[in-house]
Short mmCIF file of C-alpha atoms in Angstrom, two decimals:
data_model
loop_
_atom_site.label_atom_id
_atom_site.label_comp_id
_atom_site.label_asym_id
_atom_site.label_seq_id
_atom_site.Cartn_x
_atom_site.Cartn_y
_atom_site.Cartn_z
CA MET A 653 -45.26 92.22 -140.64
CA THR A 654 -45.84 92.32 -136.75
CA PHE A 655 -43.66 89.81 -134.97
CA ASN A 656 -44.25 88.82 -131.38
CA LEU A 657 -41.63 86.77 -129.42
CA ARG A 658 -44.37 85.48 -127.06
CA GLN A 659 -45.69 83.28 -129.84
CA VAL A 660 -42.17 81.43 -129.67
CA TYR A 661 -42.34 80.53 -126.41
CA ALA A 662 -46.03 79.65 -126.30
CA PHE A 663 -45.51 77.35 -129.39
CA ALA A 664 -42.53 75.76 -127.69
CA ARG A 665 -44.49 75.04 -124.51
CA GLU A 666 -47.52 73.64 -126.36
CA TYR A 667 -45.68 71.40 -129.00
CA HIS A 668 -41.83 71.17 -128.60
CA GLN A 669 -41.28 71.02 -124.74
CA LYS A 670 -37.94 70.42 -123.47
CA ARG A 671 -38.11 68.32 -120.62
CA GLU A 672 -35.98 69.39 -117.54
CA ALA A 673 -33.99 66.22 -117.00
CA GLN A 674 -32.69 66.55 -120.44
CA LYS A 675 -28.89 67.04 -120.45
CA ASP A 676 -27.31 70.06 -121.99
CA VAL A 677 -25.97 69.26 -125.18
CA GLN A 678 -23.12 71.03 -127.45
CA TYR A 679 -23.19 72.43 -130.98
CA GLY A 680 -20.04 70.98 -132.38
CA THR A 681 -18.67 70.02 -136.29
CA ALA A 682 -21.67 67.91 -136.60
CA GLY A 683 -24.10 70.32 -135.35
CA PHE A 684 -26.26 68.58 -132.41
CA ARG A 685 -26.58 64.96 -132.80
CA SER A 686 -28.03 62.29 -130.41
CA HIS A 687 -30.87 59.70 -130.22
CA ALA A 688 -33.80 60.70 -132.50
CA ASP A 689 -36.07 60.77 -129.16
CA HIS A 690 -34.21 63.53 -127.70
CA LEU A 691 -34.08 66.10 -130.51
CA ASP A 692 -37.52 67.59 -131.11
CA TYR A 693 -37.04 70.55 -128.98
CA VAL A 694 -33.39 70.82 -130.75
CA MET A 695 -34.76 70.85 -134.17
CA TYR A 696 -37.65 73.63 -133.28
CA ARG A 697 -34.93 75.61 -131.59
CA MET A 698 -32.58 75.24 -134.52
CA GLY A 699 -35.58 76.53 -137.02
CA LEU A 700 -35.58 79.58 -134.62
CA LEU A 701 -31.70 80.02 -135.12
CA ALA A 702 -32.11 79.60 -138.78
CA VAL A 703 -34.45 82.56 -139.05
CA LEU A 704 -32.42 84.53 -136.61
CA ARG A 705 -29.14 83.72 -138.62
CA SER A 706 -30.55 84.57 -142.03
CA ARG A 707 -31.94 88.15 -140.78
CA ALA A 708 -28.16 88.97 -139.31
CA LYS A 709 -26.95 87.84 -142.89
CA GLY A 710 -29.34 90.28 -144.50
CA GLY A 711 -31.85 87.96 -145.37
CA GLN A 712 -29.47 85.57 -147.04
CA VAL A 713 -30.49 81.73 -147.61
CA ILE A 714 -29.86 79.42 -144.50
CA GLY A 715 -29.90 75.70 -144.75
CA VAL A 716 -30.99 73.41 -142.06
CA MET A 717 -29.86 69.65 -142.86
CA ILE A 718 -31.39 67.11 -140.75
CA THR A 719 -28.86 63.94 -140.35
CA ALA A 720 -26.82 61.84 -138.27
CA SER A 721 -24.57 60.98 -141.02
CA HIS A 722 -22.42 57.85 -140.48
CA ASN A 723 -24.29 57.26 -136.92
CA PRO A 724 -26.78 54.14 -136.18
CA GLU A 725 -30.09 54.38 -137.47
CA GLN A 726 -31.69 55.29 -134.13
CA ASP A 727 -29.49 58.72 -134.18
CA ASN A 728 -30.18 61.78 -136.19
CA GLY A 729 -29.00 65.52 -135.91
CA VAL A 730 -29.15 68.89 -137.28
CA LYS A 731 -26.44 71.42 -138.47
CA LEU A 732 -26.95 75.03 -140.08
CA ILE A 733 -25.39 75.78 -143.25
CA ASP A 734 -24.22 79.55 -143.82
CA PRO A 735 -24.61 81.50 -147.02
CA MET A 736 -21.88 80.31 -149.26
CA GLY A 737 -22.38 76.66 -148.24
CA GLU A 738 -19.94 76.65 -145.30
CA MET A 739 -20.59 75.48 -141.90
CA LEU A 740 -22.16 77.64 -139.23
CA GLU A 741 -19.80 80.34 -138.09
CA GLN A 742 -18.09 79.60 -135.00
CA ARG A 743 -19.34 82.21 -133.13
CA TRP A 744 -22.66 81.27 -133.83
CA GLU A 745 -22.26 77.85 -132.70
CA LYS A 746 -22.00 78.93 -129.02
CA LEU A 747 -25.48 80.69 -129.69
CA ALA A 748 -26.99 77.79 -130.84
CA THR A 749 -25.65 75.88 -127.73
CA ASP A 750 -27.22 78.31 -125.33
CA LEU A 751 -30.51 78.40 -127.27
CA VAL A 752 -30.70 74.80 -127.09
CA ASN A 753 -29.80 74.62 -123.38
CA VAL A 754 -32.31 77.11 -122.02
CA SER A 755 -35.51 75.77 -120.28
CA ASP A 756 -38.76 76.59 -121.96
CA VAL A 757 -39.49 79.51 -119.79
CA ASP A 758 -36.31 81.23 -120.60
CA LEU A 759 -36.56 80.78 -124.30
CA GLU A 760 -38.21 83.64 -125.17
CA ALA A 761 -35.51 85.94 -123.29
CA GLN A 762 -33.04 83.90 -124.87
CA VAL A 763 -34.28 84.70 -128.27
CA ALA A 764 -34.48 88.28 -127.58
CA LYS A 765 -31.07 88.38 -126.15
CA ILE A 766 -29.75 86.94 -129.42
CA CYS A 767 -31.73 89.76 -131.17
CA ALA A 768 -30.13 92.49 -129.05
CA ASP A 769 -26.66 91.27 -129.05
CA GLU A 770 -27.01 90.72 -133.11
CA GLY A 771 -28.74 93.89 -133.75
CA ILE A 772 -31.42 91.58 -135.53
CA ASP A 773 -34.73 93.14 -136.55
CA ASN A 774 -37.52 90.38 -136.55
CA ASN A 775 -39.50 92.13 -138.94
CA ASN A 776 -37.20 91.55 -141.87
CA PRO A 777 -37.58 88.96 -144.10
CA ALA A 778 -35.67 85.61 -143.71
CA LYS A 779 -35.30 82.23 -145.78
CA VAL A 780 -34.47 78.89 -144.68
CA TYR A 781 -34.09 75.72 -146.97
CA VAL A 782 -34.45 72.38 -145.07
CA GLY A 783 -33.43 68.89 -146.01
CA MET A 784 -33.21 65.37 -144.54
CA ASP A 785 -31.73 61.87 -144.93
CA THR A 786 -33.52 58.59 -145.02
CA ARG A 787 -34.20 57.80 -141.30
CA TYR A 788 -37.57 57.33 -140.75
CA HIS A 789 -37.75 59.60 -137.78
CA SER A 790 -36.67 62.37 -140.12
CA PRO A 791 -39.91 63.63 -141.31
CA GLN A 792 -41.06 64.17 -137.93
CA LEU A 793 -38.00 66.11 -136.82
CA ALA A 794 -38.28 67.94 -140.03
CA LYS A 795 -41.64 68.95 -139.03
CA ALA A 796 -40.26 70.53 -135.74
CA VAL A 797 -37.79 72.62 -137.72
CA LEU A 798 -40.64 73.93 -140.06
CA ASN A 799 -42.50 74.91 -137.02
CA GLY A 800 -39.75 76.72 -135.45
CA VAL A 801 -39.24 78.64 -139.07
CA ALA A 802 -43.13 79.72 -139.00
CA ALA A 803 -43.00 80.59 -135.35
CA MET A 804 -40.16 83.26 -136.48
CA LYS A 805 -42.35 84.13 -139.36
CA GLY A 806 -39.57 83.12 -141.53
CA SER A 807 -40.08 81.78 -145.01
CA VAL A 808 -39.13 78.29 -145.73
CA ARG A 809 -38.45 75.85 -148.64
CA ASP A 810 -38.58 71.89 -147.54
CA PHE A 811 -36.57 69.82 -150.03
CA GLY A 812 -37.40 66.86 -148.56
CA ILE A 813 -35.11 63.94 -148.64
CA VAL A 814 -31.32 65.16 -150.31
CA THR A 815 -27.60 64.48 -149.43
CA THR A 816 -26.18 66.89 -147.04
CA PRO A 817 -24.07 68.03 -150.11
CA MET A 818 -26.84 69.05 -152.17
CA LEU A 819 -28.51 71.12 -149.50
CA HIS A 820 -25.19 73.11 -149.15
CA TYR A 821 -25.43 73.44 -153.04
CA PHE A 822 -28.69 74.59 -153.07
CA VAL A 823 -28.05 77.45 -150.43
CA THR A 824 -24.87 78.56 -152.27
CA CYS A 825 -26.94 78.67 -155.68
CA SER A 826 -29.39 80.73 -154.07
CA ASN A 827 -26.88 83.10 -152.55
CA THR A 828 -25.07 83.95 -155.57
CA ASP A 829 -28.10 84.67 -157.61
CA MET A 830 -27.75 81.18 -159.71
CA ALA A 831 -24.07 81.88 -160.60
CA TYR A 832 -22.94 78.80 -158.66
CA GLY A 833 -26.09 76.95 -160.63
CA LEU A 834 -29.72 75.97 -160.17
CA PRO A 835 -31.15 75.20 -156.65
CA THR A 836 -32.64 72.38 -157.63
CA GLU A 837 -32.03 68.85 -157.92
CA GLU A 838 -32.22 68.67 -161.75
CA GLY A 839 -29.70 71.39 -161.67
CA TYR A 840 -27.33 69.57 -159.10
CA MET A 841 -27.44 66.41 -161.34
CA ASN A 842 -27.00 68.12 -164.79
CA LYS A 843 -24.21 70.26 -163.78
CA LEU A 844 -22.17 67.49 -162.36
CA LEU A 845 -23.27 64.86 -165.39
CA THR A 846 -22.60 67.55 -168.03
CA ALA A 847 -18.97 68.17 -166.94
CA PHE A 848 -18.18 64.38 -166.29
CA LYS A 849 -19.35 63.40 -170.00
CA ASN A 850 -17.51 66.51 -171.33
CA ILE A 851 -14.33 65.64 -169.76
CA ARG A 852 -14.58 61.59 -170.43
CA GLY A 853 -15.53 61.67 -174.02
CA THR A 854 -16.67 58.86 -176.00
CA THR A 855 -14.07 56.57 -174.72
CA PHE A 856 -15.01 54.58 -171.84
CA GLU A 857 -12.06 52.24 -171.08
CA LYS A 858 -8.43 53.32 -171.32
CA GLY A 859 -5.51 51.24 -170.03
CA ASN A 860 -6.25 49.71 -167.08
CA TYR A 861 -9.27 51.50 -166.25
CA VAL A 862 -12.36 49.34 -166.79
CA ASN A 863 -15.84 51.08 -166.87
CA LYS A 864 -17.33 49.86 -163.88
CA VAL A 865 -17.84 50.40 -160.23
CA TYR A 866 -19.56 48.73 -157.33
CA TYR A 867 -21.39 51.20 -155.12
CA ASP A 868 -22.19 50.76 -151.69
CA GLY A 869 -25.03 53.15 -150.58
CA ALA A 870 -24.86 52.81 -146.93
CA ASN A 871 -28.62 52.04 -147.03
CA GLY A 872 -29.30 55.71 -147.19
CA VAL A 873 -29.68 58.64 -149.23
CA GLY A 874 -26.49 58.24 -151.30
CA SER A 875 -28.24 55.11 -152.78
CA LEU A 876 -31.24 56.97 -153.91
CA LYS A 877 -29.56 59.64 -155.47
CA MET A 878 -26.99 57.40 -157.20
CA LEU A 879 -30.06 55.56 -158.83
CA GLY A 880 -31.36 58.88 -160.29
CA PHE A 881 -27.79 59.58 -161.59
CA ILE A 882 -27.55 56.16 -163.23
CA LYS A 883 -30.81 56.98 -165.32
CA LYS A 884 -28.71 60.01 -166.80
CA LEU A 885 -25.17 58.51 -167.11
CA ASP A 886 -26.11 56.91 -170.21
CA GLY A 887 -23.66 54.41 -169.98
CA TYR A 888 -20.48 56.72 -169.60
CA LEU A 889 -19.98 55.14 -166.22
CA ASP A 890 -21.46 51.44 -165.42
CA VAL A 891 -22.49 51.87 -161.57
CA LYS A 892 -23.92 48.89 -160.02
CA VAL A 893 -25.54 49.90 -156.69
CA PHE A 894 -25.92 47.88 -153.44
CA ASN A 895 -27.04 48.52 -149.77
CA SER A 896 -30.04 50.84 -150.80
CA ASN A 897 -33.09 49.62 -148.90
CA GLY A 898 -31.81 48.30 -145.59
CA LYS A 899 -30.81 49.76 -141.98
CA ILE A 900 -28.83 52.94 -142.69
CA ASN A 901 -25.11 52.27 -142.04
CA TYR A 902 -25.69 48.94 -140.58
CA ASN A 903 -22.34 47.00 -141.53
CA CYS A 904 -22.01 48.87 -144.55
CA GLY A 905 -21.11 52.35 -145.66
CA ALA A 906 -17.93 54.57 -145.72
CA ASP A 907 -17.25 54.34 -141.74
CA PHE A 908 -17.74 50.47 -141.52
CA VAL A 909 -15.27 50.01 -144.10
CA LYS A 910 -12.76 52.47 -143.04
CA THR A 911 -13.16 51.32 -139.35
CA ASN A 912 -13.27 47.44 -139.76
CA GLN A 913 -10.96 47.56 -142.79
CA ARG A 914 -12.94 45.12 -144.85
CA ALA A 915 -15.66 45.23 -147.59
CA PRO A 916 -19.41 46.20 -146.27
CA GLU A 917 -21.99 43.41 -146.09
CA GLY A 918 -24.51 43.30 -148.82
CA MET A 919 -22.08 43.27 -151.60
CA PRO A 920 -21.90 40.07 -153.84
CA ASP A 921 -18.99 38.02 -154.36
CA LEU A 922 -16.79 40.02 -156.96
CA GLU A 923 -13.83 39.21 -159.14
CA PRO A 924 -10.66 40.20 -157.86
CA ASN A 925 -9.42 43.85 -158.14
CA ALA A 926 -13.46 44.80 -158.54
CA ARG A 927 -13.14 48.73 -158.18
CA CYS A 928 -15.59 49.52 -155.00
CA VAL A 929 -16.71 52.51 -153.57
CA SER A 930 -18.76 53.13 -150.19
CA VAL A 931 -20.30 56.33 -149.11
CA ASP A 932 -21.80 57.30 -145.68
CA GLY A 933 -25.45 57.93 -144.72
CA ASP A 934 -25.72 61.47 -145.87
CA ALA A 935 -23.28 61.13 -148.68
CA ASP A 936 -20.42 63.52 -147.85
CA ARG A 937 -17.81 60.89 -147.33
CA VAL A 938 -16.77 58.51 -150.09
CA LEU A 939 -13.87 55.57 -149.82
CA TYR A 940 -12.55 53.11 -152.62
CA TYR A 941 -11.45 49.48 -152.14
CA PHE A 942 -10.54 46.50 -153.68
CA THR A 943 -9.68 42.87 -152.98
CA ASP A 944 -6.63 41.27 -154.48
CA GLU A 945 -6.25 37.88 -156.27
CA GLU A 946 -5.16 36.65 -152.92
CA GLY A 947 -8.24 37.81 -151.03
CA VAL A 948 -6.11 40.55 -149.28
CA PHE A 949 -8.44 43.84 -148.87
CA HIS A 950 -6.97 47.15 -150.04
CA LEU A 951 -8.45 50.43 -148.57
CA LEU A 952 -7.88 53.60 -150.68
CA ASP A 953 -8.95 56.53 -148.38
CA GLY A 954 -9.36 60.46 -148.08
CA ASP A 955 -5.66 60.50 -147.75
CA ARG A 956 -5.35 58.63 -151.36
CA ILE A 957 -8.09 60.50 -153.05
CA ALA A 958 -6.39 63.96 -151.73
CA THR A 959 -3.16 62.81 -153.30
CA LEU A 960 -4.96 61.22 -156.55
CA ILE A 961 -6.81 64.48 -157.24
CA ALA A 962 -3.84 67.11 -156.07
CA GLY A 963 -1.56 65.15 -158.64
CA TYR A 964 -4.08 65.71 -161.23
CA LEU A 965 -4.75 69.17 -160.68
CA LYS A 966 -0.97 70.43 -160.21
CA ASP A 967 -0.53 68.68 -163.50
CA LEU A 968 -3.31 70.46 -165.40
CA VAL A 969 -2.34 73.76 -163.89
CA GLU A 970 1.33 73.71 -165.06
CA LYS A 971 -0.19 72.54 -168.61
CA CYS A 972 -2.20 75.83 -168.38
CA GLY A 973 0.80 77.85 -167.91
CA VAL A 974 -1.09 80.10 -165.09
CA GLU A 975 0.81 81.17 -161.91
CA ILE A 976 -1.55 79.85 -159.40
CA GLU A 977 -0.77 78.93 -155.65
CA MET A 978 -2.12 75.25 -154.94
CA GLY A 979 -2.19 73.56 -151.42
CA LEU A 980 -3.63 70.27 -149.79
CA VAL A 981 -4.66 70.47 -146.29
CA GLN A 982 -5.00 67.54 -144.06
CA THR A 983 -5.42 66.70 -140.33
CA ALA A 984 -3.25 64.58 -137.86
CA TYR A 985 -4.99 61.77 -138.84
CA ALA A 986 -3.57 61.80 -142.32
CA ASN A 987 -1.44 58.75 -142.65
CA GLY A 988 2.51 60.03 -142.74
CA ALA A 989 3.28 58.44 -145.81
CA SER A 990 1.02 60.42 -147.80
CA THR A 991 1.96 63.66 -146.50
CA ASP A 992 5.74 62.44 -147.37
CA TYR A 993 4.61 61.54 -150.73
CA ILE A 994 2.50 64.86 -151.16
CA VAL A 995 5.32 67.08 -150.06
CA ASN A 996 8.60 65.21 -151.75
CA GLN A 997 6.83 63.66 -154.95
CA LEU A 998 3.96 65.98 -155.80
CA LYS A 999 5.76 69.02 -154.55
CA VAL A 1000 2.68 70.39 -153.35
CA PRO A 1001 2.74 72.27 -149.84
CA VAL A 1002 0.66 70.56 -146.91
CA ALA A 1003 -0.83 72.51 -144.09
CA CYS A 1004 -2.23 70.39 -141.01
CA VAL A 1005 -5.29 71.37 -139.07
CA PRO A 1006 -7.40 70.07 -136.05
CA THR A 1007 -10.17 67.56 -136.70
CA GLY A 1008 -13.15 68.93 -138.24
CA VAL A 1009 -14.42 69.73 -141.94
CA LYS A 1010 -14.61 73.48 -140.82
CA HIS A 1011 -11.02 73.61 -139.93
CA LEU A 1012 -9.73 72.13 -143.68
CA HIS A 1013 -12.40 74.09 -145.56
CA HIS A 1014 -11.32 77.39 -143.68
CA LYS A 1015 -7.48 76.54 -144.12
CA ALA A 1016 -7.93 75.67 -147.73
CA LEU A 1017 -9.67 79.34 -148.61
CA ASP A 1018 -5.68 80.57 -148.03
CA TYR A 1019 -4.67 78.74 -151.39
CA ASP A 1020 -5.92 79.78 -155.18
CA VAL A 1021 -6.54 76.00 -155.09
CA GLY A 1022 -6.97 74.10 -151.81
CA VAL A 1023 -7.73 70.72 -151.61
CA TYR A 1024 -8.61 69.08 -148.63
CA PHE A 1025 -9.55 65.54 -147.40
CA GLU A 1026 -10.04 63.95 -143.94
CA ALA A 1027 -8.86 60.20 -143.99
CA ASN A 1028 -12.52 59.21 -143.31
CA GLY A 1029 -13.33 60.47 -147.08
CA HIS A 1030 -14.70 63.76 -146.53
CA GLY A 1031 -13.38 66.23 -148.86
CA THR A 1032 -13.29 68.62 -151.53
CA VAL A 1033 -11.53 71.17 -153.80
CA ILE A 1034 -12.07 74.95 -153.53
CA TYR A 1035 -11.11 77.30 -156.04
CA ASN A 1036 -11.01 80.97 -155.66
CA ALA A 1037 -11.86 83.90 -157.71
CA ASN A 1038 -8.05 84.47 -158.59
CA ALA A 1039 -7.70 80.73 -159.89
CA LYS A 1040 -10.87 80.91 -161.75
CA SER A 1041 -10.07 84.07 -163.73
CA LYS A 1042 -6.88 83.14 -164.51
CA ILE A 1043 -7.84 79.74 -165.78
CA ARG A 1044 -10.75 81.24 -167.78
CA ALA A 1045 -8.45 83.93 -169.25
CA ALA A 1046 -5.91 81.30 -170.42
CA CYS A 1047 -8.79 79.46 -171.91
CA GLU A 1048 -10.05 82.67 -173.98
CA ASP A 1049 -6.44 83.68 -174.83
CA THR A 1050 -5.97 82.96 -178.65
CA SER A 1051 -2.38 83.84 -178.57
CA ARG A 1052 -1.76 80.93 -176.28
CA PRO A 1053 -0.52 77.66 -177.52
CA ASP A 1054 -3.55 75.20 -178.28
CA ASP A 1055 -2.15 72.64 -175.37
CA GLN A 1056 -2.43 75.41 -172.75
CA ARG A 1057 -6.05 76.63 -173.84
CA THR A 1058 -7.26 72.85 -173.99
CA ALA A 1059 -5.85 72.17 -170.57
CA ALA A 1060 -7.44 75.32 -169.40
CA LYS A 1061 -10.83 74.09 -170.82
CA LEU A 1062 -10.28 70.72 -169.25
CA LEU A 1063 -9.75 72.49 -165.84
CA LEU A 1064 -12.62 74.83 -165.96
CA ARG A 1065 -14.92 71.48 -166.58
CA THR A 1066 -13.22 69.99 -163.59
CA ILE A 1067 -14.11 72.81 -161.41
CA ASP A 1068 -17.75 72.53 -162.57
CA LEU A 1069 -17.64 68.81 -161.79
CA THR A 1070 -16.49 69.57 -158.11
CA ASN A 1071 -19.05 70.48 -155.43
CA GLU A 1072 -16.93 73.28 -153.52
CA THR A 1073 -19.33 74.06 -150.95
CA VAL A 1074 -18.54 70.74 -148.90
CA GLY A 1075 -17.49 67.32 -149.48
CA ASP A 1076 -19.87 65.29 -151.68
CA ALA A 1077 -19.43 61.46 -152.01
CA ILE A 1078 -21.10 61.61 -155.28
CA SER A 1079 -19.07 64.51 -157.06
CA ASP A 1080 -15.85 63.01 -155.30
CA MET A 1081 -16.60 60.01 -156.76
CA LEU A 1082 -17.14 61.37 -160.32
CA LEU A 1083 -13.78 63.18 -159.87
CA VAL A 1084 -11.82 60.34 -158.97
CA GLU A 1085 -13.17 58.28 -161.76
CA THR A 1086 -12.19 60.89 -164.01
CA VAL A 1087 -8.66 61.08 -162.87
CA LEU A 1088 -8.31 57.28 -162.96
CA HIS A 1089 -9.75 57.40 -166.45
CA SER A 1090 -7.68 60.10 -167.76
CA LYS A 1091 -4.43 57.96 -166.42
CA GLY A 1092 -5.65 54.75 -167.54
CA TRP A 1093 -5.29 53.15 -163.96
CA SER A 1094 -6.77 50.32 -162.00
CA LEU A 1095 -7.15 50.68 -158.29
CA LYS A 1096 -4.11 48.81 -158.07
CA ASP A 1097 -1.83 51.17 -160.18
CA TRP A 1098 -3.22 54.19 -157.87
CA LEU A 1099 -2.30 52.06 -154.44
CA ALA A 1100 1.07 51.50 -156.01
CA THR A 1101 1.94 55.42 -155.70
CA TYR A 1102 2.99 55.18 -152.08
CA SER A 1103 2.75 52.61 -149.29
CA ASP A 1104 0.82 53.61 -146.36
CA LEU A 1105 2.39 53.25 -142.88
CA PRO A 1106 0.29 50.75 -140.71
CA ASN A 1107 -2.08 52.56 -138.42
CA VAL A 1108 -4.82 52.01 -135.99
CA LEU A 1109 -7.33 54.23 -134.19
CA MET A 1110 -8.61 53.29 -130.70
CA LYS A 1111 -11.41 54.61 -128.44
CA ILE A 1112 -10.91 54.60 -124.59
CA LYS A 1113 -13.84 55.39 -122.45
CA VAL A 1114 -13.35 58.42 -119.74
CA GLU A 1115 -15.30 59.98 -117.15
CA ASP A 1116 -15.10 63.36 -118.71
CA ARG A 1117 -13.65 63.89 -122.15
CA ASN A 1118 -12.90 67.33 -121.34
CA VAL A 1119 -10.17 66.61 -119.19
CA ILE A 1120 -8.01 66.19 -122.55
CA THR A 1121 -6.88 69.50 -124.24
CA THR A 1122 -4.65 69.66 -127.26
CA THR A 1123 -2.84 72.31 -129.19
CA ASP A 1124 -0.88 72.13 -132.82
CA ALA A 1125 -3.52 70.73 -134.79
CA GLU A 1126 -4.51 68.33 -132.17
CA ARG A 1127 -1.13 66.51 -132.11
CA ILE A 1128 -0.03 67.76 -128.79
CA CYS A 1129 -1.64 66.83 -125.23
CA VAL A 1130 -1.67 69.89 -122.83
CA THR A 1131 -3.71 68.47 -120.27
CA PRO A 1132 -3.65 66.41 -118.10
CA ALA A 1133 -0.04 67.06 -116.93
CA GLY A 1134 2.16 64.21 -117.94
CA VAL A 1135 0.25 62.55 -120.85
CA GLN A 1136 2.42 64.08 -123.70
CA ASP A 1137 5.82 63.36 -121.99
CA ALA A 1138 4.62 59.73 -121.50
CA ILE A 1139 3.26 59.51 -125.25
CA ASP A 1140 6.65 61.25 -126.37
CA GLU A 1141 8.53 58.41 -124.30
CA ILE A 1142 6.70 55.50 -125.71
CA VAL A 1143 6.92 56.96 -129.43
CA ALA A 1144 10.41 57.18 -129.21
CA LYS A 1145 10.61 53.38 -128.94
CA TYR A 1146 9.19 52.52 -132.53
CA ASN A 1147 10.83 53.15 -135.89
CA LYS A 1148 8.49 55.77 -137.67
CA GLY A 1149 6.21 55.71 -134.76
CA ARG A 1150 3.58 58.58 -134.28
CA SER A 1151 0.86 58.63 -131.85
CA PHE A 1152 -1.81 61.28 -130.50
CA VAL A 1153 -4.72 61.74 -128.66
CA ARG A 1154 -7.87 63.81 -128.75
CA PRO A 1155 -11.17 64.11 -127.12
CA SER A 1156 -14.07 63.19 -129.04
CA GLY A 1157 -16.69 65.79 -129.81
CA THR A 1158 -19.87 63.81 -129.16
CA GLU A 1159 -19.10 61.18 -126.48
CA ASP A 1160 -17.12 60.85 -123.52
CA VAL A 1161 -14.15 59.02 -125.17
CA VAL A 1162 -10.35 59.75 -126.13
CA ARG A 1163 -9.37 58.91 -129.40
CA VAL A 1164 -5.80 56.98 -129.88
CA TYR A 1165 -4.10 57.48 -133.17
CA ALA A 1166 -0.97 55.57 -133.94
CA GLU A 1167 1.30 54.50 -136.93
CA ALA A 1168 4.55 52.82 -137.20
CA ASP A 1169 6.83 50.89 -139.30
CA THR A 1170 5.17 47.39 -138.92
CA LYS A 1171 1.91 45.88 -137.91
CA GLU A 1172 2.84 44.58 -134.59
CA ASN A 1173 4.74 47.78 -133.82
CA THR A 1174 1.46 49.86 -134.69
CA LEU A 1175 -0.65 47.83 -132.39
CA GLN A 1176 1.75 47.76 -129.43
CA LEU A 1177 2.34 51.73 -129.62
CA ALA A 1178 -1.58 52.12 -129.72
CA LEU A 1179 -1.93 49.75 -126.60
CA ASP A 1180 0.83 51.59 -124.78
CA VAL A 1181 -0.64 54.84 -125.50
CA ALA A 1182 -4.19 53.70 -125.00
CA ASN A 1183 -2.89 52.62 -121.34
CA VAL A 1184 -1.35 55.98 -120.58
CA VAL A 1185 -4.96 57.67 -121.21
CA HIS A 1186 -6.53 55.17 -119.34
CA ASP A 1187 -4.51 55.82 -116.06
CA LYS A 1188 -3.92 59.53 -116.63
CA ALA A 1189 -7.18 60.73 -117.88
CA GLY A 1190 -9.85 58.93 -115.76
CA GLY A 1191 -10.42 55.86 -117.94
CA VAL A 1192 -13.56 53.88 -117.03
CA GLY A 1193 -14.29 50.40 -117.42
CA PRO A 1194 -11.64 47.40 -118.16
CA ARG A 1195 -8.15 48.35 -119.20
CA PRO A 1196 -7.64 48.55 -122.82
CA GLU A 1197 -6.81 45.56 -125.03
CA LEU A 1198 -4.42 44.94 -128.03
CA PRO A 1199 -6.52 46.42 -130.96
CA LYS A 1200 -7.04 44.82 -134.26
CA ILE A 1201 -6.24 45.71 -137.90
#
């Protein structure tokens, strides 16, 4: 195979030009994300980079997912998936940023530089998997990615409309020679459903657990795929799907529910305590909620999901009688009450890392069984080779008591029910349903495990978000000088007060998180800290106002 870099430049100039006026963009936790009209050249160049990454990894499959997740319909984005389903290696995030921001004239030279620096031979094979969400502009942007792959002489498999977690799964399956599963939609569904049905058995209701869940699909790919799951669930779980054909994420979905602390639009009037779930536009986040007899809304977010799953797994591990180190990873956004419950009630070690899935995922790898969830509902469980080996050995050891072997078998099925590669709304939902069924719990029973501290999240517009820098998993503000001292002084005034600030990764805003013993104190704490940010970090527009929760 003969390769000529000049065709990369020529194709870009002909079909995927970068307008000189376009601002520089940065590859972050969510990859590149912007208004869809600004992304054609970005998509083309990510097709190029995916091929380079594949060659750098010895020809392993690299994924390219086209999605803007929970963003509004007019936005879109793109992110690369590394061979084992991980987010793109951080060092390559800079390569992605550099490649996207050079001019068309310098594109050829930039590709050549990456090849030279990384020792890439462009005559070697490369494989790329591409998937997209349901946004109306996704197909056109996917064509730009495919063109980039073709220009670099890579081979491509276009999966069309899939959830983000599905593409992560497909990539992992292929790079493990199918040891993780079959890299097809059918293979993905069958793996999850087989495990779910085997665990649930033939008794669908138990104690306070009712076999019915109302599912808000955010008018995205999560609703489309759930409708496919329902056809194969065979009554093992009765799922009622809503928000399946409107504007993606508009007044619905996990982000709307979390932000507004209320049920999404598009859901019917339900009986009190009905079990409801919302996913986001690309189905990698999931949240639970219900409205009680008095009309009060109750949210069970990622913190709650983490504690539920961690407690279930800890119990199974203990019943197996095997020595396995288990840990739970959170961010600073985790409610303080959840951390206290995990440490003092569940007796599970907790680690805190900066915001972003890649940080949680990486830290979870330090444990035999690592549970991680962000409060927004994105998370999963990772089981390392040591854990799987010990559990499998316990399952096969005929000298062990029957109850230990039974627990080990159940744990192996739970592993199969988990998409370990990334947060997966559908997999996580089935896992939560499994735990609730096992315990015979309603959502009220789950909620009663501990009481959340009131909390609020505010966004403060600033001239330049980069003036805010942080340390200690984003809990301490380093610059501008004086901000952290002011926050500490304010927090000290409130019982159980806690607050931190961090810059957004995608826009010029600073996020302010606050929690305290009462709703009133939480709101005032948030406002006080927001005003510090506005005054000391270049706030723009009107001064912050008292938030609502």
